[in-house]
GROMACS .gro file of N, CA and C in nm:
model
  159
    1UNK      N    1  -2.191  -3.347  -0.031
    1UNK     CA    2  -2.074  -3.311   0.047
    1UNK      C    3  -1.951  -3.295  -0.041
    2UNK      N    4  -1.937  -3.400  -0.162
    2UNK     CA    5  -1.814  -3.371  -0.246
    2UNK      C    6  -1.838  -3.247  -0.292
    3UNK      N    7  -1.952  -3.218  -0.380
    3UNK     CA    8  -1.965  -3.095  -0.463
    3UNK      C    9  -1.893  -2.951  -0.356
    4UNK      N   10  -1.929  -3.000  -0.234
    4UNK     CA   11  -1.909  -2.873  -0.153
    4UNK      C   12  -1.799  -2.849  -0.139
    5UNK      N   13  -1.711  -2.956  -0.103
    5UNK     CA   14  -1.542  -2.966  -0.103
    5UNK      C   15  -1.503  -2.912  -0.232
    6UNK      N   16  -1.512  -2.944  -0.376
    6UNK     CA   17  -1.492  -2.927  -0.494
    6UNK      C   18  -1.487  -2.795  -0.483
    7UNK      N   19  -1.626  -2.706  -0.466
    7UNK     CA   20  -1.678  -2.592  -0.468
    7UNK      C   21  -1.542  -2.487  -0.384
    8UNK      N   22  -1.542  -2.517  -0.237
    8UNK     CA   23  -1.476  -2.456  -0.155
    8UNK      C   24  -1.298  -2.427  -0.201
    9UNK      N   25  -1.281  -2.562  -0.283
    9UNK     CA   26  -1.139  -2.555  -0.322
    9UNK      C   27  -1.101  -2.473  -0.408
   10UNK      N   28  -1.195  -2.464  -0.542
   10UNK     CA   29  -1.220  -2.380  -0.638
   10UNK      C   30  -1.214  -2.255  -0.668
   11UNK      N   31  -1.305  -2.219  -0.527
   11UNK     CA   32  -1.302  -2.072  -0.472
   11UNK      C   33  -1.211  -1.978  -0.479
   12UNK      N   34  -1.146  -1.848  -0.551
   12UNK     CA   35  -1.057  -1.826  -0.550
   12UNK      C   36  -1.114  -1.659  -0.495
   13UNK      N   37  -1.213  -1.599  -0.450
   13UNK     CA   38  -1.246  -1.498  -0.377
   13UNK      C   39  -1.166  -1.461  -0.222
   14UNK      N   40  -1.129  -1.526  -0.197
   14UNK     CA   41  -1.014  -1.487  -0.062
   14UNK      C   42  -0.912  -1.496  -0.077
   15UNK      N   43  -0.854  -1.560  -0.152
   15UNK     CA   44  -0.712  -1.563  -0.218
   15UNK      C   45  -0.658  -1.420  -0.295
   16UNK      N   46  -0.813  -1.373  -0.406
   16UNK     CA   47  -0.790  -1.230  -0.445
   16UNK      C   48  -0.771  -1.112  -0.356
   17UNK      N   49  -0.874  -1.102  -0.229
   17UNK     CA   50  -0.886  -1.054  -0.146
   17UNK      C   51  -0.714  -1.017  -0.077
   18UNK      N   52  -0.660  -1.149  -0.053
   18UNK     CA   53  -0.576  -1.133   0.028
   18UNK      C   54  -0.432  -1.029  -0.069
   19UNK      N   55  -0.439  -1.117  -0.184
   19UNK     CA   56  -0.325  -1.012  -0.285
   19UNK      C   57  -0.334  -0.891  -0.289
   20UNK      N   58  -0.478  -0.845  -0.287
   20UNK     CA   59  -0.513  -0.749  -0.325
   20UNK      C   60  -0.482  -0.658  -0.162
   21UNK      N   61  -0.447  -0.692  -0.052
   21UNK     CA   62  -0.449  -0.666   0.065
   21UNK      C   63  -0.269  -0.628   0.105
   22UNK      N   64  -0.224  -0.746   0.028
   22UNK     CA   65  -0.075  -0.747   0.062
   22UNK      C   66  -0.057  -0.665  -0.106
   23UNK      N   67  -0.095  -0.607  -0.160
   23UNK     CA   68  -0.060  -0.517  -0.239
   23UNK      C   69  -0.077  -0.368  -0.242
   24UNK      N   70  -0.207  -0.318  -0.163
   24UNK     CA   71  -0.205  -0.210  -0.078
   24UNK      C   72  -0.099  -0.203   0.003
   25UNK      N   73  -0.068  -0.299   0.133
   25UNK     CA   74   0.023  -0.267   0.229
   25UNK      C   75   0.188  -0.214   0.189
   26UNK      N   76   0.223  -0.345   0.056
   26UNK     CA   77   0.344  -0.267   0.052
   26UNK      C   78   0.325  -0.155  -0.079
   27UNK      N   79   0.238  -0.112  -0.119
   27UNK     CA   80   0.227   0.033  -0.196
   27UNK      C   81   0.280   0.143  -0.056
   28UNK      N   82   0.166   0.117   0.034
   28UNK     CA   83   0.172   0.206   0.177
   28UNK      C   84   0.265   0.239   0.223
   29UNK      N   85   0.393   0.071   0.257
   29UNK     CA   86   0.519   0.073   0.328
   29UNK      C   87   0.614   0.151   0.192
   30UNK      N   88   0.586   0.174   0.062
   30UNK     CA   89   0.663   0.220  -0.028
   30UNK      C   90   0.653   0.373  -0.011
   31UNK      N   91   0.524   0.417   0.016
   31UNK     CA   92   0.499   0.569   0.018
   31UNK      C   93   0.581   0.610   0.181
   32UNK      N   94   0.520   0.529   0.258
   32UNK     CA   95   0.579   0.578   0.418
   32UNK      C   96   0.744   0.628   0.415
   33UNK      N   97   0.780   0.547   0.348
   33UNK     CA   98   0.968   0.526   0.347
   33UNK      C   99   1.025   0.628   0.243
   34UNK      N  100   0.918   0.645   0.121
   34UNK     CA  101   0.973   0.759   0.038
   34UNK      C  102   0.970   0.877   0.101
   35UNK      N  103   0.871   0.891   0.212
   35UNK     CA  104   0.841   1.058   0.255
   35UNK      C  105   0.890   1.051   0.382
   36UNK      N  106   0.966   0.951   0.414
   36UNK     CA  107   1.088   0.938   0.537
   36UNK      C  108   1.193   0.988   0.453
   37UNK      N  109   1.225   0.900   0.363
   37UNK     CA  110   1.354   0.927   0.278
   37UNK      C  111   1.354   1.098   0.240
   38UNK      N  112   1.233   1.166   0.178
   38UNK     CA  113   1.258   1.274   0.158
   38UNK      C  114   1.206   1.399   0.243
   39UNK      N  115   1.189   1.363   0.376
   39UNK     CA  116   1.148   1.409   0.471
   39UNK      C  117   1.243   1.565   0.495
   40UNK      N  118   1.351   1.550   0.440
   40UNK     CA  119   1.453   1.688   0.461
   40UNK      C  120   1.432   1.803   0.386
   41UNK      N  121   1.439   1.740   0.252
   41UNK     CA  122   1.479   1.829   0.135
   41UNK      C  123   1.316   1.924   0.147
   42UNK      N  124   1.218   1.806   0.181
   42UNK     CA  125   1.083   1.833   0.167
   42UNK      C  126   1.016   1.982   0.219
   43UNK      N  127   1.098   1.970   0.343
   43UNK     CA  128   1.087   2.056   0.432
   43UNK      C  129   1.167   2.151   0.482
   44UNK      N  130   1.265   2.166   0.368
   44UNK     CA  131   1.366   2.273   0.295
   44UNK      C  132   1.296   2.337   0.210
   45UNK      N  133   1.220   2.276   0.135
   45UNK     CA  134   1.168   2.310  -0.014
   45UNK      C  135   1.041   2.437   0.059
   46UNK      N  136   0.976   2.365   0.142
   46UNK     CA  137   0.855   2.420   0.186
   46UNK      C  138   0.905   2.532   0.260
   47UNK      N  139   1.016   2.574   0.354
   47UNK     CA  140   1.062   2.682   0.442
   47UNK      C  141   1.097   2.778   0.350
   48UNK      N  142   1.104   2.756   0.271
   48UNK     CA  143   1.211   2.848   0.111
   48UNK      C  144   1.072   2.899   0.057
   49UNK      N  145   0.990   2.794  -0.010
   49UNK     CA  146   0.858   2.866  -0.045
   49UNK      C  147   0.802   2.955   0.073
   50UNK      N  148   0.774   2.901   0.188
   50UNK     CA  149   0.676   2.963   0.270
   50UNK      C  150   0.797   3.120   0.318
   51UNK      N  151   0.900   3.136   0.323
   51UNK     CA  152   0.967   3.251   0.338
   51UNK      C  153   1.046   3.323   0.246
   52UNK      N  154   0.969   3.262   0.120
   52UNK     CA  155   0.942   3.414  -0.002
   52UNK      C  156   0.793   3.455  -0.024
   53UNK      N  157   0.745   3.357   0.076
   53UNK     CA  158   0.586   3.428   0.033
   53UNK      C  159   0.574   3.561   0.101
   0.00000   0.00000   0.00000
């Protein structure tokens, strides 16, 4: 039963998991907000290309 406690504490596979989880999300919340932020110009840029094509 100790070894198992020992074992379980040790464990650091869900702990990675989770960083690795909350490090996707705010990559995600970083991309969402940049292509909010440049949501104008973006679609300036693209009306200008698409009406000299």
């Amino acid at each position: 039963m100790q070894s198992l406690v020992i074992r379980l504490c040790c464990n650091e596979d869900g702990a990675t998991m989770i960083e690795y989880a909350l490090m996707l999300s705010l990559i995600t919340l970083a991309c969402i907000a940049a292509v909010n932020y440049l949501q104008g110009s973006l679609s300036n840029s693209f009306n200008h290309s698409a009406n000299s094509i």
